[in-house]
Coordinates of C-alpha atoms in Angstrom, one line a residue:
Chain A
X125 CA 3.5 17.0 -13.1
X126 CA 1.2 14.2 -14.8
X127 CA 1.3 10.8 -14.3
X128 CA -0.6 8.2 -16.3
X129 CA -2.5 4.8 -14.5
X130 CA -3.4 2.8 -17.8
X131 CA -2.2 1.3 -19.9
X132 CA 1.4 0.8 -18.7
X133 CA 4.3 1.4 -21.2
X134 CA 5.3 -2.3 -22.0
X135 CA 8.7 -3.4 -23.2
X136 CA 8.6 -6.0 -26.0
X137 CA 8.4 -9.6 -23.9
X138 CA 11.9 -11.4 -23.9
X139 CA 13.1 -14.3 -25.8
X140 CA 12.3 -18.2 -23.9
X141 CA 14.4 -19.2 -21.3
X142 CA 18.0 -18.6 -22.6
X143 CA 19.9 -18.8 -18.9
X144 CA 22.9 -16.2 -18.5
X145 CA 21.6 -14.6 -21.5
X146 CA 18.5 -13.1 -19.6
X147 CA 20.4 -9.8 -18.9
X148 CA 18.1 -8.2 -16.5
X149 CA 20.8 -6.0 -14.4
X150 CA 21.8 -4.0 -17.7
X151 CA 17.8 -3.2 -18.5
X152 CA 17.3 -2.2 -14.6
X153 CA 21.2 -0.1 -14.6
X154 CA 19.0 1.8 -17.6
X155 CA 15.9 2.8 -15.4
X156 CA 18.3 3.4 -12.2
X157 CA 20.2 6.2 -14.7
X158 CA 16.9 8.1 -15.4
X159 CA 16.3 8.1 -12.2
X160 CA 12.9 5.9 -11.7
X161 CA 11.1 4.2 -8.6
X162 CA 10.8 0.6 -8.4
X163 CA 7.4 0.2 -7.7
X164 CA 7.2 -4.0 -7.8
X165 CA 8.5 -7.0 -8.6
X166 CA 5.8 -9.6 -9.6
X167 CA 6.1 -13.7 -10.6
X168 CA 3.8 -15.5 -12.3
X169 CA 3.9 -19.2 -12.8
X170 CA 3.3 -19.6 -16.8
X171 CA 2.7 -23.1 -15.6
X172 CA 5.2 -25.2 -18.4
X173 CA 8.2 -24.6 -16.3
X174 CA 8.8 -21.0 -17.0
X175 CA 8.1 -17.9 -14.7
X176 CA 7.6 -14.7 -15.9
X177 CA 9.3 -12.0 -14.0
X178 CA 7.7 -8.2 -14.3
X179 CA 9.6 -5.2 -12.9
X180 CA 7.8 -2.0 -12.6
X181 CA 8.7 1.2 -12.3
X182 CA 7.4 4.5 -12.3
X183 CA 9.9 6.6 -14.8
X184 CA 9.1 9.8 -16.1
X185 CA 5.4 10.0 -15.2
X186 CA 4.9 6.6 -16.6
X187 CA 4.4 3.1 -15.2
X188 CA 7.3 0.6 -17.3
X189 CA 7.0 -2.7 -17.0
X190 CA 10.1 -5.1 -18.0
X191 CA 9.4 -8.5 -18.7
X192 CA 11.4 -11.6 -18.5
X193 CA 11.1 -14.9 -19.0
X194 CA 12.4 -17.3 -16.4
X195 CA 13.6 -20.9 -16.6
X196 CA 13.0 -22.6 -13.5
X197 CA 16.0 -23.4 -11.5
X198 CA 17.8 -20.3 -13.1
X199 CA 19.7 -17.9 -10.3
X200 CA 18.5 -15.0 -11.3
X201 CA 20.7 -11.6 -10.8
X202 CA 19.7 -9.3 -7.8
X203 CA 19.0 -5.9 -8.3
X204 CA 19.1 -5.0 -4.4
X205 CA 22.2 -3.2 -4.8
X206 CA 20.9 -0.5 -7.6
X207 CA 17.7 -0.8 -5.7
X208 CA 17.6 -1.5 -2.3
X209 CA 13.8 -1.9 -2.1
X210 CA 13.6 -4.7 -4.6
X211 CA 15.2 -6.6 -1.8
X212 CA 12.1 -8.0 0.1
X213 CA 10.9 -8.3 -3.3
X214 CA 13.5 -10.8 -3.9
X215 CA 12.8 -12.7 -0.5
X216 CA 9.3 -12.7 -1.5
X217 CA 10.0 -14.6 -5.0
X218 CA 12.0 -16.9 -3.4
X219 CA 9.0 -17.9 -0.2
X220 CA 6.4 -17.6 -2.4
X221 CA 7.7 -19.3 -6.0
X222 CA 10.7 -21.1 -4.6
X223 CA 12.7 -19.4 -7.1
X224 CA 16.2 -18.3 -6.2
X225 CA 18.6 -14.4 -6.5
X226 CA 22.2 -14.6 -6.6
X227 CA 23.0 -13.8 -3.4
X228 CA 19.5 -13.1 -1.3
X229 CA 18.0 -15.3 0.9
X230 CA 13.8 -16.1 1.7
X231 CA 12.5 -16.1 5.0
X232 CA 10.6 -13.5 4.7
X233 CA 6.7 -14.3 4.7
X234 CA 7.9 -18.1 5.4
X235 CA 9.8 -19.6 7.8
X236 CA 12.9 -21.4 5.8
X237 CA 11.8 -24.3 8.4
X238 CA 8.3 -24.7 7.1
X239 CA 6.9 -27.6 5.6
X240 CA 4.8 -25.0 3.1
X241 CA 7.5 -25.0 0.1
X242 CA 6.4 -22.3 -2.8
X243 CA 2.7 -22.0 -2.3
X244 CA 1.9 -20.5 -5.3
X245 CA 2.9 -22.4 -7.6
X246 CA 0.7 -24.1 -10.3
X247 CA 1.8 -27.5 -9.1
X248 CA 1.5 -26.2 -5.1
X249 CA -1.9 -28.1 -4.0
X250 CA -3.1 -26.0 -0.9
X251 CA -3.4 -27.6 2.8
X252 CA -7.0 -27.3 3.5
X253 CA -9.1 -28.9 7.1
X254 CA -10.7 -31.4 4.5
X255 CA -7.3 -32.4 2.4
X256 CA -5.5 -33.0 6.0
X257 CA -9.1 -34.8 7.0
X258 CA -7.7 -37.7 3.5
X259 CA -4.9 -38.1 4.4
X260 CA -5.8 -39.2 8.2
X261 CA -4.2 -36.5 9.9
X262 CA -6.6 -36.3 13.3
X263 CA -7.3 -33.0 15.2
X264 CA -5.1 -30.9 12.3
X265 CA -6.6 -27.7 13.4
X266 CA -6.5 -28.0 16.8
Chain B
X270 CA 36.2 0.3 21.6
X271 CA 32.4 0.5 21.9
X272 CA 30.5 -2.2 22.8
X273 CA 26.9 -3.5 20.4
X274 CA 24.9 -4.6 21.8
X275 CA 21.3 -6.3 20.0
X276 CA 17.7 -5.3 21.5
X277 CA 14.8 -6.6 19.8
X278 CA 11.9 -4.2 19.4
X279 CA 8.6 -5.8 18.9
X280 CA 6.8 -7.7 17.4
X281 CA 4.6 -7.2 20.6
X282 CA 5.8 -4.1 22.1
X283 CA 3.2 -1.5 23.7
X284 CA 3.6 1.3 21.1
X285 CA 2.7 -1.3 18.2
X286 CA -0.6 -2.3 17.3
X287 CA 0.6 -5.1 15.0
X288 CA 3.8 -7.1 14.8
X289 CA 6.8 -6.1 13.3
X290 CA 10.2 -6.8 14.8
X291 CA 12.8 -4.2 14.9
X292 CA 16.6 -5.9 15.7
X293 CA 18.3 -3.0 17.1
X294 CA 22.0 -2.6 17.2
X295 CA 22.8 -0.1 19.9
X296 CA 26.0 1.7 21.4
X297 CA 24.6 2.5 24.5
X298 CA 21.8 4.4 24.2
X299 CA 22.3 5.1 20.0
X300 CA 21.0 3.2 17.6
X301 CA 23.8 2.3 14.8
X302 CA 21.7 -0.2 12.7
X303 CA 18.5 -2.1 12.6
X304 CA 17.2 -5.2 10.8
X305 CA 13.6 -5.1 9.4
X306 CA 11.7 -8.4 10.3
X307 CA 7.9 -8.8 8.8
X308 CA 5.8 -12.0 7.9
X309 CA 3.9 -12.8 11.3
X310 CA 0.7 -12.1 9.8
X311 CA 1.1 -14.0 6.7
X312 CA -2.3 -15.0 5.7
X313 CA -2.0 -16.7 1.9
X314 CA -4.5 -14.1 0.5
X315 CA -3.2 -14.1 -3.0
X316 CA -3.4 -17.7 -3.6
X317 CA -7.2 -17.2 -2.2
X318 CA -8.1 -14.1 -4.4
X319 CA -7.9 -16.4 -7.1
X320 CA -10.8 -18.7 -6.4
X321 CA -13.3 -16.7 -7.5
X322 CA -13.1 -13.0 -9.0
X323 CA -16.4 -11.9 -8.5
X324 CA -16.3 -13.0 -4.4
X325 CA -12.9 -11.2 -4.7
X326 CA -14.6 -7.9 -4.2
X327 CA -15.4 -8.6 -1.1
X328 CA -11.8 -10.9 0.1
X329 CA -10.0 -7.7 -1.3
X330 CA -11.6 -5.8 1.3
X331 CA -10.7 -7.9 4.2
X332 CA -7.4 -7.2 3.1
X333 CA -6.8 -4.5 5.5
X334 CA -9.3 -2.7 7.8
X335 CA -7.7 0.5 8.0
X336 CA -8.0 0.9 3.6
X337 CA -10.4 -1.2 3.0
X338 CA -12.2 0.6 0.5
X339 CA -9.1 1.4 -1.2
X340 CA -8.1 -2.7 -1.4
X341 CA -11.9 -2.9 -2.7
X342 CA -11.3 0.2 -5.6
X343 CA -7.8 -1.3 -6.8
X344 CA -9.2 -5.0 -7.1
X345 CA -12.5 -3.5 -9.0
X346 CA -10.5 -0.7 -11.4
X347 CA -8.3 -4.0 -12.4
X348 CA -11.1 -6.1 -13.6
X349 CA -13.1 -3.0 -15.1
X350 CA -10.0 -2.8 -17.0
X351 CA -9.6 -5.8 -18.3
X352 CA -13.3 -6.3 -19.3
X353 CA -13.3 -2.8 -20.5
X354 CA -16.0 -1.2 -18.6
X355 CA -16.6 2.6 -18.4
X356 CA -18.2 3.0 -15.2
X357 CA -20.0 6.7 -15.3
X358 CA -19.3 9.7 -13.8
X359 CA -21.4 9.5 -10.7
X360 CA -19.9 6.3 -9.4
X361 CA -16.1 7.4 -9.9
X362 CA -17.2 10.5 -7.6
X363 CA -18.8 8.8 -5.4
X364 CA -16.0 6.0 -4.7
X365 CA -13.6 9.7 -4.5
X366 CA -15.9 10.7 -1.7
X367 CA -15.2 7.3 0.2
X368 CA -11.6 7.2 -0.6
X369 CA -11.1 10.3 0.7
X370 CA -13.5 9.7 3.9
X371 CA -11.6 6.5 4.6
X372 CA -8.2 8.6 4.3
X373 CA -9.1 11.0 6.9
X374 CA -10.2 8.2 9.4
X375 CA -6.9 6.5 8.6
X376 CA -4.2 9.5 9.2
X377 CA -7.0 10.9 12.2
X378 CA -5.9 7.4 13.4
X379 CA -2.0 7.8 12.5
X380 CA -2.1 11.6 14.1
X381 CA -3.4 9.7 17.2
X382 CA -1.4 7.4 17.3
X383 CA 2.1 8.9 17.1
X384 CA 0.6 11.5 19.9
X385 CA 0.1 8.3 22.1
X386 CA 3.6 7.0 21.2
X387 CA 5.0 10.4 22.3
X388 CA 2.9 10.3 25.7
X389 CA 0.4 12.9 24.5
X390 CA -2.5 12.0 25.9
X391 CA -5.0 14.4 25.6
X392 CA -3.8 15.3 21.7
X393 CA -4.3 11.7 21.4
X394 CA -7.6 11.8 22.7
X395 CA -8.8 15.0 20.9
X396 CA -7.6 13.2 17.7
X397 CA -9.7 10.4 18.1
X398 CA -12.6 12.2 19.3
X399 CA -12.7 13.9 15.8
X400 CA -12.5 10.4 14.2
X401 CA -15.4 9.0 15.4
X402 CA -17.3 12.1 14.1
X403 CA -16.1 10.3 10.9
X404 CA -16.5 7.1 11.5
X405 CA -19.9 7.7 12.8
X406 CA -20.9 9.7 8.8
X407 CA -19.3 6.7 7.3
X408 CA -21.4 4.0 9.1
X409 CA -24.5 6.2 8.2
X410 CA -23.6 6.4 4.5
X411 CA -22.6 2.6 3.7
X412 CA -24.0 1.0 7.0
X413 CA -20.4 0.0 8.5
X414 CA -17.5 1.6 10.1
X415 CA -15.1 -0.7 8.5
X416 CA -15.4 -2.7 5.6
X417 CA -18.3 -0.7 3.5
X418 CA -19.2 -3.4 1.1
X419 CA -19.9 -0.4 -1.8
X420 CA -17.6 -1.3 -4.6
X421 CA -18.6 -4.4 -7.2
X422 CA -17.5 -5.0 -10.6
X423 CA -18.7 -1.9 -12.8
X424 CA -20.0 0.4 -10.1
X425 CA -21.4 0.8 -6.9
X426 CA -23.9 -1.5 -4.6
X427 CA -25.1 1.8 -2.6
X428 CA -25.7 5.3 -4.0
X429 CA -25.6 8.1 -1.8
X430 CA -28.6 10.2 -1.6
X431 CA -29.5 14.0 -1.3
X432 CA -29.9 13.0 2.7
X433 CA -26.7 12.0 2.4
X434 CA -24.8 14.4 0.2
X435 CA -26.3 17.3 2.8
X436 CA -25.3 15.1 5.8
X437 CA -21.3 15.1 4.6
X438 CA -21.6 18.7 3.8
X439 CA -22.5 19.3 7.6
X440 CA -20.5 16.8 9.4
X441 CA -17.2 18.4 7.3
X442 CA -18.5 21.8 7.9
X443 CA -18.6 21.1 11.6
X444 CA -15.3 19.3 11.8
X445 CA -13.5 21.6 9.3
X446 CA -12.2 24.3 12.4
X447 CA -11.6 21.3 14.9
X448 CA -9.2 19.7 11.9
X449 CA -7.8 22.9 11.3
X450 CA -7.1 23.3 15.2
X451 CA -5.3 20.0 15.6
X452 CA -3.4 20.6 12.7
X453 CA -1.8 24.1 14.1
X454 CA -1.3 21.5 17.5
X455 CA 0.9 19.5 15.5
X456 CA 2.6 21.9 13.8
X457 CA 3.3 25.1 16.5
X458 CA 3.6 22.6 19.8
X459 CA 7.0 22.8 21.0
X460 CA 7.0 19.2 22.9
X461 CA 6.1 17.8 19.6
X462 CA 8.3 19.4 17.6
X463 CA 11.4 19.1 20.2
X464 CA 10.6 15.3 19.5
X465 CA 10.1 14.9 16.1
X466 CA 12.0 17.7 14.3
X467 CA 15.3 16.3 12.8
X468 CA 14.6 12.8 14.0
X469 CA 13.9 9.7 12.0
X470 CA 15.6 11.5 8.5
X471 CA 15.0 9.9 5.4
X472 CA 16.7 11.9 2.4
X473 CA 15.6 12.3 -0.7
X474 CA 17.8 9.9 -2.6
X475 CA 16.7 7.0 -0.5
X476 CA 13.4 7.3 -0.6
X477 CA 13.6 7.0 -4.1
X478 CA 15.7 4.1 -4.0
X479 CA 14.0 2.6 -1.5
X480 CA 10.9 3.1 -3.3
X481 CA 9.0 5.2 -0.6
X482 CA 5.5 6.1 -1.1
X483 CA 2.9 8.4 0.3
X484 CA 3.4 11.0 2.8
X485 CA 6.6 8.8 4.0
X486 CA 8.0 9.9 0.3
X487 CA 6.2 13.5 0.0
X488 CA 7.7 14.1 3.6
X489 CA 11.2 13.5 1.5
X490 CA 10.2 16.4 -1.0
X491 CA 9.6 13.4 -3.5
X492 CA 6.0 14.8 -5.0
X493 CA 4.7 11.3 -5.5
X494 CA 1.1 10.9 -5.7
X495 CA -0.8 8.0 -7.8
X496 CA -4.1 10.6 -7.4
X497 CA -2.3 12.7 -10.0
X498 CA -2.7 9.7 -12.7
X499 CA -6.9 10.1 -12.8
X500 CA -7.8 7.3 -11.3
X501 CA -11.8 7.6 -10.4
X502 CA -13.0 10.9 -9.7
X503 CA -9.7 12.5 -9.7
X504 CA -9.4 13.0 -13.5
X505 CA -12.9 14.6 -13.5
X506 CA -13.1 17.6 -15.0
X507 CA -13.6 20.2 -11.8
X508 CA -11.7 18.2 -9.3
X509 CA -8.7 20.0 -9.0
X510 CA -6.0 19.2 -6.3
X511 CA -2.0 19.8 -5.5
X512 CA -0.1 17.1 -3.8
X513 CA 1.2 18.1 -0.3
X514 CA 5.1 17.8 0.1
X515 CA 7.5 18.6 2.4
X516 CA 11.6 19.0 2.3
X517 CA 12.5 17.9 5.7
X518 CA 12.0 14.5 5.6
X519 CA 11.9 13.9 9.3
X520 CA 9.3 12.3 11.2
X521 CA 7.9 16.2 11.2
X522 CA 7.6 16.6 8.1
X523 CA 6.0 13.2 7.7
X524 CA 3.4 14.1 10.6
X525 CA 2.9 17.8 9.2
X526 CA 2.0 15.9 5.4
X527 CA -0.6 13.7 6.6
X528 CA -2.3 16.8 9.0
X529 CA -2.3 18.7 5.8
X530 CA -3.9 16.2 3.8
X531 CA -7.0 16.0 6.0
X532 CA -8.3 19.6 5.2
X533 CA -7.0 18.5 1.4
X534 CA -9.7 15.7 1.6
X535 CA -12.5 17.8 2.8
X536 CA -12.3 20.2 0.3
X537 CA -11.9 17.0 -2.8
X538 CA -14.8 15.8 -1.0
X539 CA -16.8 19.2 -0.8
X540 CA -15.8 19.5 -5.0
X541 CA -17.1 15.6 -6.0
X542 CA -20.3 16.8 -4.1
X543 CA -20.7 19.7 -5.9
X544 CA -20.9 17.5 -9.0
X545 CA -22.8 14.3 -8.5
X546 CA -25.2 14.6 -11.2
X547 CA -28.1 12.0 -11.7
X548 CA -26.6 8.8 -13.4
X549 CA -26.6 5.0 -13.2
X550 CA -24.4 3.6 -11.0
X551 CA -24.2 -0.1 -12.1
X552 CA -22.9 -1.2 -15.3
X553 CA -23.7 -4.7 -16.1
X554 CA -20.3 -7.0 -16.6
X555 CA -21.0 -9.8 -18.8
X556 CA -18.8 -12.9 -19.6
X557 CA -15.7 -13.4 -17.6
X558 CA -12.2 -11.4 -17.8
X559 CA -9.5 -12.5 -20.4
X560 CA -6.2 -10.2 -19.9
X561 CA -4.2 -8.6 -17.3
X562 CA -4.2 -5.3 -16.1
X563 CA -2.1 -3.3 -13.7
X564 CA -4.3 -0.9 -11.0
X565 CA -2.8 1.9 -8.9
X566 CA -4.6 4.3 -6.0
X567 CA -3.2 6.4 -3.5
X568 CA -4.0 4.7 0.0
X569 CA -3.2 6.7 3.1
X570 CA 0.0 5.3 3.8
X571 CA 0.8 5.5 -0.3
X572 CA 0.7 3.7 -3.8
X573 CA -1.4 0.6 -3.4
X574 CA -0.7 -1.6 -6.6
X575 CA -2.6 -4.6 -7.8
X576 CA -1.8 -7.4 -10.7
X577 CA -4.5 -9.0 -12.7
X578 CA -4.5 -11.6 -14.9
X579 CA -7.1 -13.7 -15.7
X580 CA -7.7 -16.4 -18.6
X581 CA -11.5 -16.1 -19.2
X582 CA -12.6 -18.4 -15.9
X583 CA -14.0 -17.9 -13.2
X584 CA -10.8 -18.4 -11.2
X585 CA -8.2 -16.0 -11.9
X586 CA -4.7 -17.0 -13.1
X587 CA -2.6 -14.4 -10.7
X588 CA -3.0 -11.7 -8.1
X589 CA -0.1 -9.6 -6.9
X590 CA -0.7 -7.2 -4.0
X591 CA 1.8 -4.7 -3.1
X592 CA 0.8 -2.0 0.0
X593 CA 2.5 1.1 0.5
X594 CA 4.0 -0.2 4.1
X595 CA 5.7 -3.2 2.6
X596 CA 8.4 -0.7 1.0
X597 CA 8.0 2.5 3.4
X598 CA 9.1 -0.4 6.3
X599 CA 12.6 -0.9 4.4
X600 CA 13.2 2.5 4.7
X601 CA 13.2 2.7 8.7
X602 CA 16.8 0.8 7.9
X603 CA 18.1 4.4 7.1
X604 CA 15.8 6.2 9.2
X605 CA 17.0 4.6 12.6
X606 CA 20.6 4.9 12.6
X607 CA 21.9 7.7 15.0
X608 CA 19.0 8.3 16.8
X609 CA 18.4 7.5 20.3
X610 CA 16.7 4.3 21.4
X611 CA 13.8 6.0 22.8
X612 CA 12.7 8.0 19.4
X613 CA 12.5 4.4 17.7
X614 CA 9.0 3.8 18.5
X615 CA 8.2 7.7 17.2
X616 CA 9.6 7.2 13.7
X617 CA 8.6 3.1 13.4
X618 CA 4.9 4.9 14.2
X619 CA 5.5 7.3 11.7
X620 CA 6.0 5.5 8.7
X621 CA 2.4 4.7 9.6
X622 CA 2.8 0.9 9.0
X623 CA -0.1 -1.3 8.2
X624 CA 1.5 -5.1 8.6
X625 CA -1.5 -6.6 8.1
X626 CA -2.0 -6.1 4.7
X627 CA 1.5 -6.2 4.7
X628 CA 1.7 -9.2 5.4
X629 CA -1.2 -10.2 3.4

C-alpha cells in the first residue's frame, strides 16, 4: 500500500456562488461509494462575501480535495449522515465562520451564549487587553 | 420498562488529565449512549498562527506538548512546500529521529496511563520509569524535554553530533529489553486483558466513517498510516518500515498497537542513524510564501493535518489545524454503548486523547 502527501489530487474549483445549485451531497455520495476517509473539512473567508469550502479525503492512496464556493448566508447540506465524523466539522464551521448546515447546530469550541460571533472571519477584529483598554472597559482581564 | 438515567463524566474527573465531558446515558450500571462534549480549552490559535509565519514555527509548537515536534514538522513541511524548498537528506533524518523519539515518550505516556486508569500501579510506574530514560536523551539532544525548538523554515536550528548519534544508539540499546518486557506485560497479563479484551469495540466500518486515525484506526484493522506517504525521512531510500495493525478493535488491540510501535521506532531510529551522512542542514528561505499547501505526518495518536495559504505577506491568509483526537473522540460515541460504566474511563483513555490541541 502507497500513499502519496503532495501534491493533493484537486477537483477543478466550482462555479461562483449559484445557491441550491452547489450540489455538494452528490460529489461526497461519490467518495462515500469508493469507500474513502474524510480526513477534514476546512473554510476559508475569500474575504468578498464568499467562503470557500474544501473537503478532503484520503481515497485510494490519494489525498482529494473538493472545492466549493460558498455564498454567505447559504444553508449548506450536511454530510454527517454519509459521514458521521464530518459532524464536528460542521459545528466547527458554524463557531468559527458563523456559517450555517441544514440541520446541525454550533456550540462546539463556542458557547452559543458568547459575545465572540465568528472569530475568524476577515471582518472579525480580535478582542485584545489594549482594544478593551479604547474602548474604556476597566480591569477587562481581571 | 428500564429506567435512563444521565451521569456526566468529566470534564474534571480523576482518570482525565484534560477536560472532556462524557454525557452518559445509563441503564443501571450499562451504558446505552454517550454524548461527546469538547471546546473547554479553546484557545484561538489559528486566528494567531496567522500573525506572523516565520514566529509560527515556534506558536505551532506550543500547540500541544505531548507532539510538539510533530505540530512544529507539519507547520514547516507546509511552508517548505509552498516556497519550494528541498531540504537535504540529513535534516529529513534527523527530524525522523525526533518524530519518532517524541512518539515513544508519547505512547510510554499513554501505556502509563491506561495502567493507572486500570489501578495498575506498579506497570504504571515501570512505564514511566522507562520514559524518563527518554525524556532525559531528548533534553540532552535539543536541550528541552518538551518543546525542542529544532525545526525552522528549510531545516534544522540544531544538528546532532557524533556524541549524539552514539548517545541514542546506547540509551535504545539499553532500553530495547525493558520495552520489549513491558510490551509482553501488556500483552500476556491476564488482569489486563480480562479488562480490556472485547471492551470499548470499534469495527471496522466505523472507524472509517468516523474517520479514525492512528493506532485507534490500525487497532480496527484499517492499515492507515500517513508515514507510508514519504514524508521526511520515511521516503528515504533504506528506511524501510510496515505499519502495525490489529483486527480486534478493542481497547486491546488499541493498547497492543501502540506497545508494538515502540520497538517499531527504535529500530526507524537505529536505520536514520545508520545513514546521516555529512550535509547542510539549513536552507536559506528567501522572499515570503505565495500559495497553499496541504501537510500530513503521523503523530502518536494519528494523521495530524495542516492548511496553508498564504498571499506573499508576512501574515498568512489561513491556517487550519486538524489533530488526530479531534475525530478519534467521535468515535467513543460507538465505542461506549453496552459496556459497563466502570470500563468508560479504560476506553475514553484509550483513544489516547490530547484535548489540548484539540481544542486548539
Amino acid at each position: 500500500m502507497t500513499q502519496t502527501n503532495l501534491p493533493a489530487k484537486e477537483t477543478t474549483p466550482q462555479p461562483a456562488p449559484k445557491g441550491p445549485q452547489v450540489d455538494i451531497r452528490t460529489k461526497v455520495s461519490r467518495m462515500d461509494k469508493v469507500y474513502a476517509q474524510l480526513i477534514a473539512i476546512t473554510a476559508v473567508d475569500l474575504g468578498d462575501g464568499n467562503f470557500e469550502l474544501i473537503y478532503s479525503f484520503f481515497s485510494k492512496s490519494e489525498l482529494v480535495n473538493l472545492r466549493f464556493t460558498i455564498q454567505d448566508g447559504y444553508e449548506i447540506d450536511s454530510i454527517a449522515d454519509m459521514f458521521p465524523g464530518a459532524r464536528n466539522f460542521e459545528r466547527e464551521i458554524i463557531d468559527l465562520f458563523g456559517l450555517s448546515f441544514k440541520g446541525v447546530q454550533g456550540g462546539l469550541l463556542i458557547m452559543p451564549s458568547s459575545q465572540i460571533v465568528a472569530p475568524l472571519r476577515k471582518s472579525s477584529t480580535p478582542e485584545t487587553p489594549r482594544t478593551r483598554a479604547q474602548k474604556g472597559v476597566a480591569n477587562a482581564d481581571h | 420498562m428500564p429506567t435512563i438515567s444521565v451521569a456526566p463524566f468529566g470534564p474534571q474527573h480523576p482518570s482525565l488529565l484534560e477536560p472532556i465531558h462524557l454525557k452518559l446515558r445509563l441503564e443501571e450500571e450499562k451504558v446505552v449512549g454517550a454524548d461527546i462534549v469538547i471546546g473547554y480549552n479553546h484557545r484561538g490559535l489559528e486566528r494567531a498562527l496567522e500573525i506572523d509565519y516565520k514566529r509560527n514555527v515556534f506558536l505551532s509548537e506550543r500547540v500541544c506538548g505531548i507532539c510538539s515536534f510533530h505540530h512544529s514538522t507539519v507547520y514547516v513541511q507546509a511552508i517548505e512546500n509552498i516556497m519550494a524548498i528541498e531540504v537535504p537528506k540529513r535534516v529529513r533524518l534527523i527530524r525522523t529521529i525526533m518524530l519518532e523519539l517524541q512518539r515513544m515518550t508519547s505512547h510510554l505516556l499513554t501505556l502509563g496511563h491506561i495502567a493507572e486508569t486500570m489501578g495498575y500501579e506498579n506497570l504504571f510506574m515501570q512505564t514511566w520509569r522507562e520514559r524518563e530514560d527518554v525524556m532525559a536523551l531528548i533534553d540532552r539532544l535539543a536541550g528541552n524535554r518538551v518543546h525542542y525548538s529544532m525545526n525552522t523554515i528549510g531545516g534544522l536550528r540544531k544538528d546532532l553530533g557524533y556524541d549524539n548519534t552514539k548517545d541514542i544508539e546506547k540509551t535504545l540499546t539499553e532500553l530495547g529489553p525493558k520495552l520489549r518486557e513491558i510490551r509482553n506485560v501488556f500483552a500476556k497479563d491476564s488482569t489486563f486483558g480480562k479488562r480490556t479484551r472485547g471492551v470499548g469495540i470499534l469495527t471496522k466500518d466505523n472507524a472509517r466513517r468516523y474517520g479514525a486515525v492512528g493506532p485507534t484506526a490500525r487497532a480496527s484493522d484499517v492499515p492507515y498510516d500517513v508515514r507510508l506517504s514519504s514524508y521526511a525521512g520515511y521516503g528515504v531510500e533504506g528506511v524501510k518500515f510496515r505499519p502495525i495493525h490489529r483486527e480486534e478493535g478493542d481497547c486491546y488491540a488499541r493498547t497492543l498497537v501502540r506497545a508494538d510501535e515502540l520497538l517499531q521506532s527504535v529500530d526507524l531510529i537505529m536505520q536514520c542513524i545508520d545513514l546521516l551522512r555529512d550535509e547542510p542542514i539549513l536552507i536559506a528561505a528567501k522572499g515570503n510564501p505565495t500559495g497553499e499547501a496541504f501537510s500530513r505526518v503521523e503523530a502518536p495518536r494519528g494523521e495530524l493535518f495542516y492548511y496553508v495559504k498564504a498571499k506573499g505577506e508576512i501574515r498568512l491568509d489561513r491556517v487550519k489545524i486538524r489533530t488526530p483526537t479531534f475525530v478519534n473522540v467521535q468515535c467513543l460515541a460507538e465505542m461506549v454503548p453496552n459496556c459497563q460504566l466502570a470500563d468508560v474511563p479504560v476506553i475514553t483513555v484509550s483513544i489516547d486523547p490530547c484535548i489540548c490541541c484539540t481544542d486548539r
